[in-house]
């Protein structure tokens, strides 16, 4: 069984060799927010203390178990059509392949079958294609334009898309075929504010199995859809609050902000948009948008999010997975929320020296052996398998393994919103290298730390502890001594934690031919 990486491992105080550890129990205020209760953002209590105290990858690393991959499995479950009048709202971010919630169904007029699917709440960018019986179907207007659903003469599939506009009209296929239906649908049958696709499928006679698969004539259709249009503070044409000015993006930081500020109809926003630090989110978006070379010479952006989110999910779990997608830390600083993706170009902002220390300093010179890992098995979304969840082969850092006497020390990493094997491998390697930076400090610092935030890099230069000199990232910061000092937790950091070179570090990823077919 893979090594257990406990959540408390991120709260390094519990493992220091001396001094009283700082509690990192849920409700502890991190993020530079004064007080002793959970941070309150926009009038909503956000219990984010544990998330603040950890890097997302350390927190997301877990023993392999069904619960560890719950969110990844949920993305697979969305590929099945649902017939329900009480299905939770769906928010599509990035690009996904899924089915939807059936809101309309008619089969009273042979040889045709009609069905309508709700794919998401709010406006979406567009429909890319459909998948039926392992065949990708492209459209010309609303009609199938690719074999086997168009044979040059006969069209066996049509699909009409609506983008979820608040004032959208009744669907075109429903309108054009209304006279053939057993039921009557008024002009107000419009599903306003919901992204939908309606299909018209034709029985294929002798070719039925080839087109629609075995069994009864109930097509199992999946839709490749570009999801929500979201706010980008870097775009001068975007106006916060005016969704008509937004555009599509799968940038991990921007998708996270959109999820947290999304106006669900049956629950409050998790954070009001005015309580987001949009200048900081613009910087985070820039980090996510940096390009990387892949092993085949093509490029991909550093950190993306592509997934389906529902109103019934636990926000803390979703936020954890969003942070894992970009190895980020969530922060509340000076009353506003933002996130900090791992930034290999980040520089120290200050130096901590003996004159700043106002209390005891406890330290850890290395991570306990039972927490160290050299291998990660990640679950991610695979484009090679029709965007279904897959596991990477164990990603092994061979140099780290050699340091451990060639013993395998494995953890699992759940990446339910991450597409692509190489991106998952890169995050796996980053997790291993972050884990193996074991030095940490816990101490009390004078008021100068008021300008420091969670995620900032500090150079430690202590005459009293020269063995701890180096660069560290702030993972916890809270007021103490009636606001005259700060308690800090610092964890070892170096820009070469992210040393990824695809030609050197990417490892083979092979598909089972039966599953890939």
Short mmCIF file of C-alpha atoms in Angstrom, two decimals:
data_model
loop_
_atom_site.label_atom_id
_atom_site.label_comp_id
_atom_site.label_asym_id
_atom_site.label_seq_id
_atom_site.Cartn_x
_atom_site.Cartn_y
_atom_site.Cartn_z
CA UNK A 1 0.00 0.00 0.00
CA UNK A 2 1.37 3.47 -0.84
CA UNK A 3 2.81 5.63 1.88
CA UNK A 4 0.27 7.62 3.86
CA UNK A 5 0.92 11.34 3.62
CA UNK A 6 -1.15 12.77 6.50
CA UNK A 7 -2.80 16.15 6.04
CA UNK A 8 -1.14 17.39 9.21
CA UNK A 9 2.23 16.87 7.55
CA UNK A 10 1.74 20.25 5.99
CA UNK A 11 1.50 21.77 9.46
CA UNK A 12 5.16 21.32 10.13
CA UNK A 13 4.98 22.55 13.72
CA UNK A 14 3.72 19.16 14.83
CA UNK A 15 7.04 17.58 13.82
CA UNK A 16 9.49 20.16 15.16
CA UNK A 17 12.18 18.93 17.47
CA UNK A 18 11.66 21.69 19.98
CA UNK A 19 9.07 24.26 20.99
CA UNK A 20 5.30 24.08 21.19
CA UNK A 21 3.72 23.34 17.82
CA UNK A 22 1.12 25.68 16.42
CA UNK A 23 -2.25 23.99 16.03
CA UNK A 24 -3.48 23.69 12.45
CA UNK A 25 -6.90 22.34 13.30
CA UNK A 26 -9.83 23.32 11.12
CA UNK A 27 -10.87 26.85 11.93
CA UNK A 28 -7.37 28.13 12.60
CA UNK A 29 -6.96 31.43 10.86
CA UNK A 30 -4.18 31.49 8.34
CA UNK A 31 -3.99 33.83 5.39
CA UNK A 32 -2.96 36.82 7.51
CA UNK A 33 -6.46 37.30 8.96
CA UNK A 34 -6.56 38.44 12.57
CA UNK A 35 -8.61 36.54 15.11
CA UNK A 36 -9.14 32.99 16.27
CA UNK A 37 -12.02 31.68 14.18
CA UNK A 38 -12.54 30.69 10.58
CA UNK A 39 -12.05 33.46 8.07
CA UNK A 40 -15.27 35.21 7.07
CA UNK A 41 -15.38 36.29 3.44
CA UNK A 42 -18.34 38.14 2.03
CA UNK A 43 -20.44 37.21 5.06
CA UNK A 44 -19.90 33.47 4.47
CA UNK A 45 -17.70 31.46 6.81
CA UNK A 46 -14.97 29.81 4.76
CA UNK A 47 -13.25 27.08 6.74
CA UNK A 48 -9.92 27.23 5.00
CA UNK A 49 -7.36 27.04 7.80
CA UNK A 50 -5.97 23.65 6.85
CA UNK A 51 -5.83 24.53 3.19
CA UNK A 52 -3.90 27.69 3.99
CA UNK A 53 -1.32 25.75 5.94
CA UNK A 54 -0.34 23.42 3.16
CA UNK A 55 0.80 23.37 -0.38
CA UNK A 56 -2.01 21.86 -2.38
CA UNK A 57 -0.01 18.92 -3.61
CA UNK A 58 1.13 17.94 -0.14
CA UNK A 59 -2.46 18.10 1.02
CA UNK A 60 -3.80 16.23 -2.00
CA UNK A 61 -1.32 13.38 -1.71
CA UNK A 62 -3.04 10.45 -0.12
CA UNK A 63 -2.97 6.68 0.23
CA UNK A 64 -4.62 4.92 -2.67
CA UNK A 65 -8.24 4.28 -1.77
CA UNK A 66 -11.68 4.68 -3.38
CA UNK A 67 -12.31 7.88 -1.42
CA UNK A 68 -9.07 9.42 -2.68
CA UNK A 69 -10.34 9.25 -6.26
CA UNK A 70 -13.96 10.26 -5.58
CA UNK A 71 -13.72 13.51 -7.55
CA UNK A 72 -12.05 11.81 -10.50
CA UNK A 73 -14.78 9.16 -10.59
CA UNK A 74 -17.42 11.90 -10.43
CA UNK A 75 -16.10 13.32 -13.73
CA UNK A 76 -16.63 9.88 -15.27
CA UNK A 77 -20.16 9.65 -13.83
CA UNK A 78 -21.12 12.86 -15.64
CA UNK A 79 -20.73 10.98 -18.92
CA UNK A 80 -23.98 9.13 -18.17
CA UNK A 81 -27.30 10.80 -19.00
CA UNK A 82 -29.52 11.53 -16.00
CA UNK A 83 -33.30 11.57 -15.94
CA UNK A 84 -34.22 13.68 -12.94
CA UNK A 85 -36.27 16.73 -12.06
CA UNK A 86 -34.09 17.47 -9.03
CA UNK A 87 -30.57 17.04 -10.44
CA UNK A 88 -28.04 19.50 -9.00
CA UNK A 89 -26.96 22.50 -11.03
CA UNK A 90 -23.87 21.99 -13.18
CA UNK A 91 -21.12 24.43 -13.95
CA UNK A 92 -18.81 23.52 -16.84
CA UNK A 93 -15.34 25.06 -16.72
CA UNK A 94 -12.84 24.63 -19.53
CA UNK A 95 -13.71 21.92 -22.04
CA UNK A 96 -15.35 18.65 -21.04
CA UNK A 97 -16.88 15.57 -22.59
CA UNK A 98 -20.07 14.56 -20.84
CA UNK A 99 -23.73 13.75 -21.16
CA UNK A 100 -26.34 15.77 -19.32
CA UNK A 101 -29.66 15.91 -17.52
CA UNK A 102 -32.51 14.91 -19.85
CA UNK A 103 -35.24 17.57 -19.83
CA UNK A 104 -37.12 16.43 -22.94
CA UNK A 105 -37.70 13.07 -24.64
CA UNK A 106 -39.96 12.00 -27.52
CA UNK A 107 -40.07 8.71 -29.42
CA UNK A 108 -43.65 8.70 -30.68
CA UNK A 109 -42.76 9.26 -34.33
CA UNK A 110 -40.80 6.34 -35.82
CA UNK A 111 -38.13 6.17 -37.08
CA UNK A 112 -37.03 9.14 -34.96
CA UNK A 113 -36.01 9.58 -31.36
CA UNK A 114 -35.64 13.00 -29.75
CA UNK A 115 -33.96 13.99 -26.50
CA UNK A 116 -32.85 17.23 -24.88
CA UNK A 117 -29.94 17.51 -22.44
CA UNK A 118 -29.06 20.23 -19.95
CA UNK A 119 -25.26 20.44 -19.94
CA UNK A 120 -24.66 23.35 -17.61
CA UNK A 121 -25.91 26.49 -15.88
CA UNK A 122 -25.15 29.85 -17.46
CA UNK A 123 -23.60 30.81 -20.78
CA UNK A 124 -21.15 28.49 -22.50
CA UNK A 125 -18.79 29.02 -25.40
CA UNK A 126 -19.99 26.31 -27.78
CA UNK A 127 -20.42 22.71 -28.86
CA UNK A 128 -17.34 21.15 -30.44
CA UNK A 129 -18.62 17.70 -31.38
CA UNK A 130 -20.62 14.67 -30.22
CA UNK A 131 -19.53 11.14 -29.40
CA UNK A 132 -21.86 8.24 -30.16
CA UNK A 133 -20.82 4.58 -29.93
CA UNK A 134 -17.11 5.57 -29.93
CA UNK A 135 -17.60 7.67 -33.08
CA UNK A 136 -16.84 11.38 -33.01
CA UNK A 137 -19.52 13.31 -34.88
CA UNK A 138 -18.98 16.77 -36.35
CA UNK A 139 -21.87 18.95 -37.45
CA UNK A 140 -22.63 21.10 -40.46
CA UNK A 141 -25.11 23.51 -38.93
CA UNK A 142 -27.28 21.11 -36.94
CA UNK A 143 -26.74 18.06 -39.15
CA UNK A 144 -24.13 15.33 -38.82
CA UNK A 145 -21.39 15.79 -41.41
CA UNK A 146 -19.18 12.79 -40.68
CA UNK A 147 -19.49 9.06 -41.23
CA UNK A 148 -21.22 6.88 -40.23
CA UNK A 149 -23.98 9.34 -39.32
CA UNK A 150 -23.91 10.92 -42.76
CA UNK A 151 -23.40 8.54 -45.68
CA UNK A 152 -23.52 11.16 -48.43
CA UNK A 153 -27.29 10.96 -48.74
CA UNK A 154 -28.91 10.10 -45.42
CA UNK A 155 -28.45 12.01 -42.16
CA UNK A 156 -28.96 9.85 -39.07
CA UNK A 157 -28.25 12.49 -36.42
CA UNK A 158 -28.98 16.16 -35.88
CA UNK A 159 -28.13 18.25 -32.83
CA UNK A 160 -29.00 21.82 -31.93
CA UNK A 161 -27.05 23.78 -29.32
CA UNK A 162 -28.10 26.73 -27.15
CA UNK A 163 -25.48 28.58 -25.13
CA UNK A 164 -27.52 29.30 -21.99
CA UNK A 165 -28.48 32.90 -22.66
CA UNK A 166 -30.99 34.34 -20.19
CA UNK A 167 -33.34 35.15 -23.08
CA UNK A 168 -32.72 32.21 -25.42
CA UNK A 169 -35.54 31.04 -27.70
CA UNK A 170 -37.08 27.58 -27.78
CA UNK A 171 -34.76 24.99 -29.27
CA UNK A 172 -34.66 24.77 -33.07
CA UNK A 173 -35.22 21.00 -33.33
CA UNK A 174 -38.14 21.16 -30.91
CA UNK A 175 -39.66 24.04 -32.87
CA UNK A 176 -39.13 22.44 -36.31
CA UNK A 177 -40.63 19.08 -35.27
CA UNK A 178 -43.30 20.17 -32.78
CA UNK A 179 -46.13 18.81 -34.93
CA UNK A 180 -44.72 15.27 -34.69
CA UNK A 181 -44.58 15.09 -30.89
CA UNK A 182 -47.05 13.32 -28.63
CA UNK A 183 -46.78 16.19 -26.17
CA UNK A 184 -47.26 19.91 -26.68
CA UNK A 185 -44.45 22.33 -25.87
CA UNK A 186 -45.26 26.02 -25.62
CA UNK A 187 -43.14 28.84 -26.98
CA UNK A 188 -42.01 29.44 -23.39
CA UNK A 189 -40.38 25.99 -23.20
CA UNK A 190 -36.99 27.72 -23.40
CA UNK A 191 -34.70 26.55 -20.56
CA UNK A 192 -33.46 30.12 -20.17
CA UNK A 193 -30.06 30.41 -18.54
CA UNK A 194 -29.22 26.75 -19.21
CA UNK A 195 -26.80 25.37 -21.81
CA UNK A 196 -28.61 22.65 -23.76
CA UNK A 197 -28.32 20.27 -26.71
CA UNK A 198 -31.31 18.60 -28.36
CA UNK A 199 -30.73 15.60 -30.64
CA UNK A 200 -32.83 14.05 -33.38
CA UNK A 201 -31.70 10.46 -34.01
CA UNK A 202 -32.90 8.27 -36.87
CA UNK A 203 -33.17 4.48 -36.69
CA UNK A 204 -30.56 3.05 -39.04
CA UNK A 205 -32.21 -0.22 -40.10
CA UNK A 206 -29.59 -2.85 -40.90
CA UNK A 207 -26.87 -0.44 -39.74
CA UNK A 208 -28.46 0.11 -36.35
CA UNK A 209 -25.74 -1.62 -34.32
CA UNK A 210 -22.92 0.10 -36.23
CA UNK A 211 -24.38 3.54 -35.55
CA UNK A 212 -26.06 3.32 -32.20
CA UNK A 213 -24.60 0.23 -30.56
CA UNK A 214 -26.40 -2.86 -29.34
CA UNK A 215 -29.63 -2.86 -27.37
CA UNK A 216 -32.71 -0.73 -27.76
CA UNK A 217 -32.76 2.45 -29.79
CA UNK A 218 -31.77 4.81 -26.96
CA UNK A 219 -28.58 6.51 -28.11
CA UNK A 220 -25.89 7.09 -25.49
CA UNK A 221 -24.58 10.46 -26.56
CA UNK A 222 -21.75 12.49 -25.08
CA UNK A 223 -21.01 16.10 -25.91
CA UNK A 224 -17.62 17.78 -26.22
CA UNK A 225 -18.44 21.26 -24.97
CA UNK A 226 -16.47 24.43 -24.29
CA UNK A 227 -17.93 25.66 -21.04
CA UNK A 228 -18.45 28.88 -19.12
CA UNK A 229 -17.33 32.30 -20.21
CA UNK A 230 -15.42 33.74 -17.27
CA UNK A 231 -13.95 37.00 -16.03
CA UNK A 232 -10.30 37.73 -16.79
CA UNK A 233 -8.95 40.82 -14.97
CA UNK A 234 -6.17 41.07 -17.57
CA UNK A 235 -8.65 41.69 -20.39
CA UNK A 236 -9.55 45.39 -20.62
CA UNK A 237 -12.83 44.57 -22.39
CA UNK A 238 -14.07 42.47 -19.46
CA UNK A 239 -16.29 44.25 -16.92
CA UNK A 240 -16.65 42.50 -13.57
CA UNK A 241 -20.31 41.60 -13.09
CA UNK A 242 -21.23 42.06 -16.76
CA UNK A 243 -21.18 38.43 -17.96
CA UNK A 244 -21.83 39.54 -21.53
CA UNK A 245 -18.25 40.84 -21.69
CA UNK A 246 -16.64 37.58 -20.48
CA UNK A 247 -14.88 35.01 -22.66
CA UNK A 248 -13.99 31.32 -22.46
CA UNK A 249 -10.84 30.16 -20.70
CA UNK A 250 -9.50 27.03 -19.03
CA UNK A 251 -6.87 28.98 -17.08
CA UNK A 252 -6.72 27.23 -13.70
CA UNK A 253 -6.59 30.39 -11.57
CA UNK A 254 -9.43 32.12 -13.42
CA UNK A 255 -11.60 28.98 -13.36
CA UNK A 256 -11.05 28.76 -9.60
CA UNK A 257 -12.17 32.36 -9.11
CA UNK A 258 -15.24 31.76 -11.28
CA UNK A 259 -16.20 28.67 -9.28
CA UNK A 260 -15.89 30.49 -5.96
CA UNK A 261 -17.91 33.52 -7.14
CA UNK A 262 -20.49 31.62 -9.22
CA UNK A 263 -24.13 32.55 -8.44
CA UNK A 264 -25.80 29.18 -7.81
CA UNK A 265 -29.59 29.48 -7.74
CA UNK A 266 -30.00 27.23 -4.69
CA UNK A 267 -27.07 28.32 -2.50
CA UNK A 268 -25.08 31.50 -1.89
CA UNK A 269 -21.86 32.32 -3.64
CA UNK A 270 -18.88 30.96 -1.77
CA UNK A 271 -17.14 34.33 -2.06
CA UNK A 272 -18.53 37.62 -3.31
CA UNK A 273 -16.52 39.01 -6.24
CA UNK A 274 -15.67 42.17 -4.29
CA UNK A 275 -13.73 40.03 -1.80
CA UNK A 276 -11.38 38.63 -4.46
CA UNK A 277 -8.03 40.34 -4.97
CA UNK A 278 -8.23 40.55 -8.76
CA UNK A 279 -4.78 42.11 -9.17
CA UNK A 280 -3.27 39.06 -7.47
CA UNK A 281 -5.49 36.75 -9.54
CA UNK A 282 -4.18 38.40 -12.70
CA UNK A 283 -0.65 37.46 -11.60
CA UNK A 284 -1.81 33.93 -10.84
CA UNK A 285 -3.39 33.70 -14.29
CA UNK A 286 -0.12 34.79 -15.90
CA UNK A 287 1.70 31.95 -14.13
CA UNK A 288 -0.89 29.41 -15.29
CA UNK A 289 -0.61 30.64 -18.88
CA UNK A 290 3.13 30.03 -19.25
CA UNK A 291 4.03 27.55 -21.95
CA UNK A 292 5.91 24.25 -21.61
CA UNK A 293 7.45 22.03 -24.22
CA UNK A 294 6.16 18.47 -24.36
CA UNK A 295 8.18 15.41 -25.28
CA UNK A 296 6.86 15.45 -28.86
CA UNK A 297 7.95 19.06 -29.38
CA UNK A 298 4.49 20.61 -29.05
CA UNK A 299 3.60 22.97 -26.21
CA UNK A 300 0.98 23.14 -23.48
CA UNK A 301 0.18 25.74 -20.86
CA UNK A 302 1.36 25.17 -17.30
CA UNK A 303 -1.92 24.82 -15.39
CA UNK A 304 -5.45 24.32 -16.70
CA UNK A 305 -8.82 23.26 -15.29
CA UNK A 306 -11.37 21.28 -17.31
CA UNK A 307 -14.25 19.76 -15.39
CA UNK A 308 -17.85 19.74 -14.23
CA UNK A 309 -18.83 21.21 -10.89
CA UNK A 310 -22.18 20.81 -9.13
CA UNK A 311 -24.06 22.72 -6.47
CA UNK A 312 -24.10 19.70 -4.15
CA UNK A 313 -20.32 19.22 -3.91
CA UNK A 314 -18.43 20.18 -0.76
CA UNK A 315 -16.61 23.42 -1.61
CA UNK A 316 -13.55 22.61 0.52
CA UNK A 317 -13.02 19.35 -1.40
CA UNK A 318 -13.43 21.11 -4.74
CA UNK A 319 -11.04 23.89 -3.71
CA UNK A 320 -8.45 21.31 -2.68
CA UNK A 321 -8.59 19.71 -6.14
CA UNK A 322 -8.48 23.09 -7.87
CA UNK A 323 -5.37 23.99 -5.90
CA UNK A 324 -3.80 20.63 -6.77
CA UNK A 325 -4.30 21.39 -10.48
CA UNK A 326 -1.77 24.23 -10.19
CA UNK A 327 0.18 23.29 -7.03
CA UNK A 328 -1.26 26.41 -5.45
CA UNK A 329 -1.87 27.87 -2.01
CA UNK A 330 -5.17 29.70 -1.31
CA UNK A 331 -4.67 32.97 0.56
CA UNK A 332 -6.79 35.59 2.30
CA UNK A 333 -4.73 38.71 2.85
CA UNK A 334 -6.02 42.10 3.97
CA UNK A 335 -9.56 40.82 3.71
CA UNK A 336 -9.40 39.52 0.13
CA UNK A 337 -8.97 36.06 -1.37
CA UNK A 338 -6.53 34.97 -4.04
CA UNK A 339 -4.44 31.92 -4.89
CA UNK A 340 -0.75 31.42 -5.58
CA UNK A 341 0.16 28.77 -8.16
CA UNK A 342 3.66 27.35 -7.94
CA UNK A 343 5.91 29.93 -9.58
CA UNK A 344 9.37 28.76 -10.54
CA UNK A 345 10.36 32.40 -11.18
CA UNK A 346 9.32 33.63 -7.73
CA UNK A 347 11.97 35.60 -5.81
CA UNK A 348 12.44 36.30 -2.07
CA UNK A 349 10.81 39.54 -0.89
CA UNK A 350 12.68 39.96 2.42
CA UNK A 351 15.34 38.54 4.74
CA UNK A 352 14.55 37.21 8.19
CA UNK A 353 17.42 37.90 10.63
CA UNK A 354 17.90 37.50 14.36
CA UNK A 355 16.78 41.04 15.18
CA UNK A 356 13.27 40.30 13.90
CA UNK A 357 12.69 37.24 16.09
CA UNK A 358 10.69 38.05 19.25
CA UNK A 359 10.12 34.55 20.67
CA UNK A 360 11.24 30.97 20.50
CA UNK A 361 12.06 29.39 17.17
CA UNK A 362 11.46 25.69 16.65
CA UNK A 363 12.85 23.86 13.68
CA UNK A 364 12.83 20.70 11.67
CA UNK A 365 16.01 19.82 9.83
CA UNK A 366 14.49 17.06 7.68
CA UNK A 367 11.16 15.44 6.99
CA UNK A 368 10.42 12.26 8.98
CA UNK A 369 11.33 9.16 6.98
CA UNK A 370 7.81 7.75 7.06
CA UNK A 371 6.52 10.85 5.19
CA UNK A 372 9.09 10.92 2.41
CA UNK A 373 7.97 9.83 -1.06
CA UNK A 374 9.76 9.13 -4.34
CA UNK A 375 6.87 7.78 -6.41
CA UNK A 376 3.43 9.19 -7.27
CA UNK A 377 0.52 7.50 -9.01
CA UNK A 378 -1.76 10.25 -10.33
CA UNK A 379 -5.32 10.02 -11.62
CA UNK A 380 -6.15 12.52 -14.36
CA UNK A 381 -8.34 13.06 -17.45
CA UNK A 382 -6.93 11.35 -20.55
CA UNK A 383 -7.61 12.80 -24.03
CA UNK A 384 -6.36 9.51 -25.50
CA UNK A 385 -9.30 7.68 -23.90
CA UNK A 386 -12.14 10.01 -24.83
CA UNK A 387 -11.44 12.24 -21.85
CA UNK A 388 -12.11 9.57 -19.25
CA UNK A 389 -10.30 9.37 -15.89
CA UNK A 390 -7.13 7.29 -15.98
CA UNK A 391 -4.16 6.55 -13.75
CA UNK A 392 -0.64 7.30 -14.81
CA UNK A 393 1.87 4.51 -14.41
CA UNK A 394 3.75 5.17 -11.16
CA UNK A 395 5.88 8.27 -11.72
CA UNK A 396 9.27 7.49 -10.16
CA UNK A 397 11.92 10.07 -9.37
CA UNK A 398 14.89 7.77 -9.88
CA UNK A 399 17.37 10.05 -8.14
CA UNK A 400 15.11 10.28 -5.09
CA UNK A 401 14.57 6.53 -5.14
CA UNK A 402 18.34 5.97 -5.13
CA UNK A 403 18.65 8.26 -2.10
CA UNK A 404 16.09 6.02 -0.37
CA UNK A 405 18.09 2.85 -0.97
CA UNK A 406 15.95 1.98 -4.05
CA UNK A 407 12.89 1.47 -1.86
CA UNK A 408 9.57 2.53 -3.44
CA UNK A 409 7.75 5.13 -1.31
CA UNK A 410 4.51 5.79 -3.11
CA UNK A 411 1.59 8.16 -2.73
CA UNK A 412 -1.43 8.84 -4.93
CA UNK A 413 -2.47 12.21 -6.31
CA UNK A 414 -6.01 13.02 -7.45
CA UNK A 415 -6.17 15.48 -10.36
CA UNK A 416 -9.83 15.37 -11.48
CA UNK A 417 -9.61 18.63 -13.46
CA UNK A 418 -6.21 18.04 -15.08
CA UNK A 419 -6.03 16.92 -18.71
CA UNK A 420 -3.03 15.18 -20.22
CA UNK A 421 -0.52 12.60 -19.09
CA UNK A 422 2.52 14.86 -19.27
CA UNK A 423 0.85 17.60 -17.23
CA UNK A 424 -0.10 14.98 -14.62
CA UNK A 425 3.47 13.66 -14.61
CA UNK A 426 4.82 17.18 -14.20
CA UNK A 427 2.58 17.78 -11.18
CA UNK A 428 3.62 14.39 -9.81
CA UNK A 429 7.30 15.26 -10.05
CA UNK A 430 6.61 18.64 -8.47
CA UNK A 431 4.84 16.87 -5.58
CA UNK A 432 7.80 14.59 -4.98
CA UNK A 433 10.34 17.39 -5.04
CA UNK A 434 8.27 19.61 -2.76
CA UNK A 435 7.86 16.72 -0.35
CA UNK A 436 11.60 16.10 -0.14
CA UNK A 437 12.45 19.67 0.88
CA UNK A 438 12.26 18.85 4.55
CA UNK A 439 13.57 21.84 6.48
CA UNK A 440 11.03 24.05 8.26
CA UNK A 441 10.87 26.81 10.84
CA UNK A 442 8.18 27.85 13.28
CA UNK A 443 8.63 31.12 15.13
CA UNK A 444 7.43 34.53 16.27
CA UNK A 445 8.46 37.58 14.27
CA UNK A 446 7.99 41.29 14.97
CA UNK A 447 5.58 43.65 13.23
CA UNK A 448 7.73 43.85 10.09
CA UNK A 449 5.94 40.68 8.94
CA UNK A 450 2.71 42.66 8.46
CA UNK A 451 3.62 43.13 4.80
CA UNK A 452 4.33 39.42 4.26
CA UNK A 453 1.62 37.10 2.96
CA UNK A 454 1.06 33.37 2.74
CA UNK A 455 3.11 32.08 -0.19
CA UNK A 456 5.78 34.79 -0.07
CA UNK A 457 9.40 33.62 -0.22
CA UNK A 458 11.64 34.74 2.65
CA UNK A 459 15.42 34.37 2.89
CA UNK A 460 16.36 33.11 6.35
CA UNK A 461 19.73 34.30 7.66
CA UNK A 462 19.99 33.58 11.40
CA UNK A 463 23.35 33.79 13.17
CA UNK A 464 21.82 31.67 15.93
CA UNK A 465 20.79 28.92 13.48
CA UNK A 466 23.19 29.06 10.52
CA UNK A 467 22.29 25.49 9.49
CA UNK A 468 18.80 26.75 8.59
CA UNK A 469 19.93 29.50 6.22
CA UNK A 470 18.17 29.45 2.86
CA UNK A 471 14.91 30.37 1.14
CA UNK A 472 11.55 29.43 2.64
CA UNK A 473 7.89 29.85 1.72
CA UNK A 474 5.42 31.19 4.28
CA UNK A 475 2.72 28.56 4.77
CA UNK A 476 1.10 30.03 7.88
CA UNK A 477 0.86 33.54 9.29
CA UNK A 478 -1.28 34.81 12.17
CA UNK A 479 -1.42 37.74 14.56
CA UNK A 480 -0.19 37.20 18.12
CA UNK A 481 0.65 39.33 21.18
CA UNK A 482 -2.30 41.66 20.72
CA UNK A 483 -1.32 42.44 17.15
CA UNK A 484 2.31 43.36 17.84
CA UNK A 485 3.87 40.25 16.26
CA UNK A 486 3.19 37.33 13.96
CA UNK A 487 3.48 33.57 14.30
CA UNK A 488 4.98 32.18 11.10
CA UNK A 489 5.49 28.74 9.65
CA UNK A 490 8.15 28.59 6.93
CA UNK A 491 8.86 25.61 4.69
CA UNK A 492 11.97 25.13 2.60
CA UNK A 493 11.67 26.34 -0.97
CA UNK A 494 13.79 26.54 -4.09
CA UNK A 495 13.02 27.48 -7.68
CA UNK A 496 14.60 24.21 -8.84
CA UNK A 497 11.81 22.24 -7.16
CA UNK A 498 10.23 22.68 -10.58
CA UNK A 499 13.04 21.39 -12.79
CA UNK A 500 10.83 19.73 -15.41
CA UNK A 501 12.34 18.99 -18.80
CA UNK A 502 10.07 16.87 -20.94
CA UNK A 503 12.90 15.25 -22.88
CA UNK A 504 14.54 14.20 -19.62
CA UNK A 505 11.73 13.66 -17.13
CA UNK A 506 8.63 12.55 -19.09
CA UNK A 507 8.08 8.82 -18.70
CA UNK A 508 6.32 6.44 -21.12
CA UNK A 509 2.54 6.36 -21.04
CA UNK A 510 1.02 3.46 -22.98
CA UNK A 511 -2.65 2.73 -23.54
CA UNK A 512 -4.35 -0.61 -23.22
CA UNK A 513 -5.41 -1.14 -26.84
CA UNK A 514 -8.78 -2.62 -25.86
CA UNK A 515 -9.61 0.45 -23.80
CA UNK A 516 -8.15 2.91 -26.27
CA UNK A 517 -10.05 1.52 -29.24
#
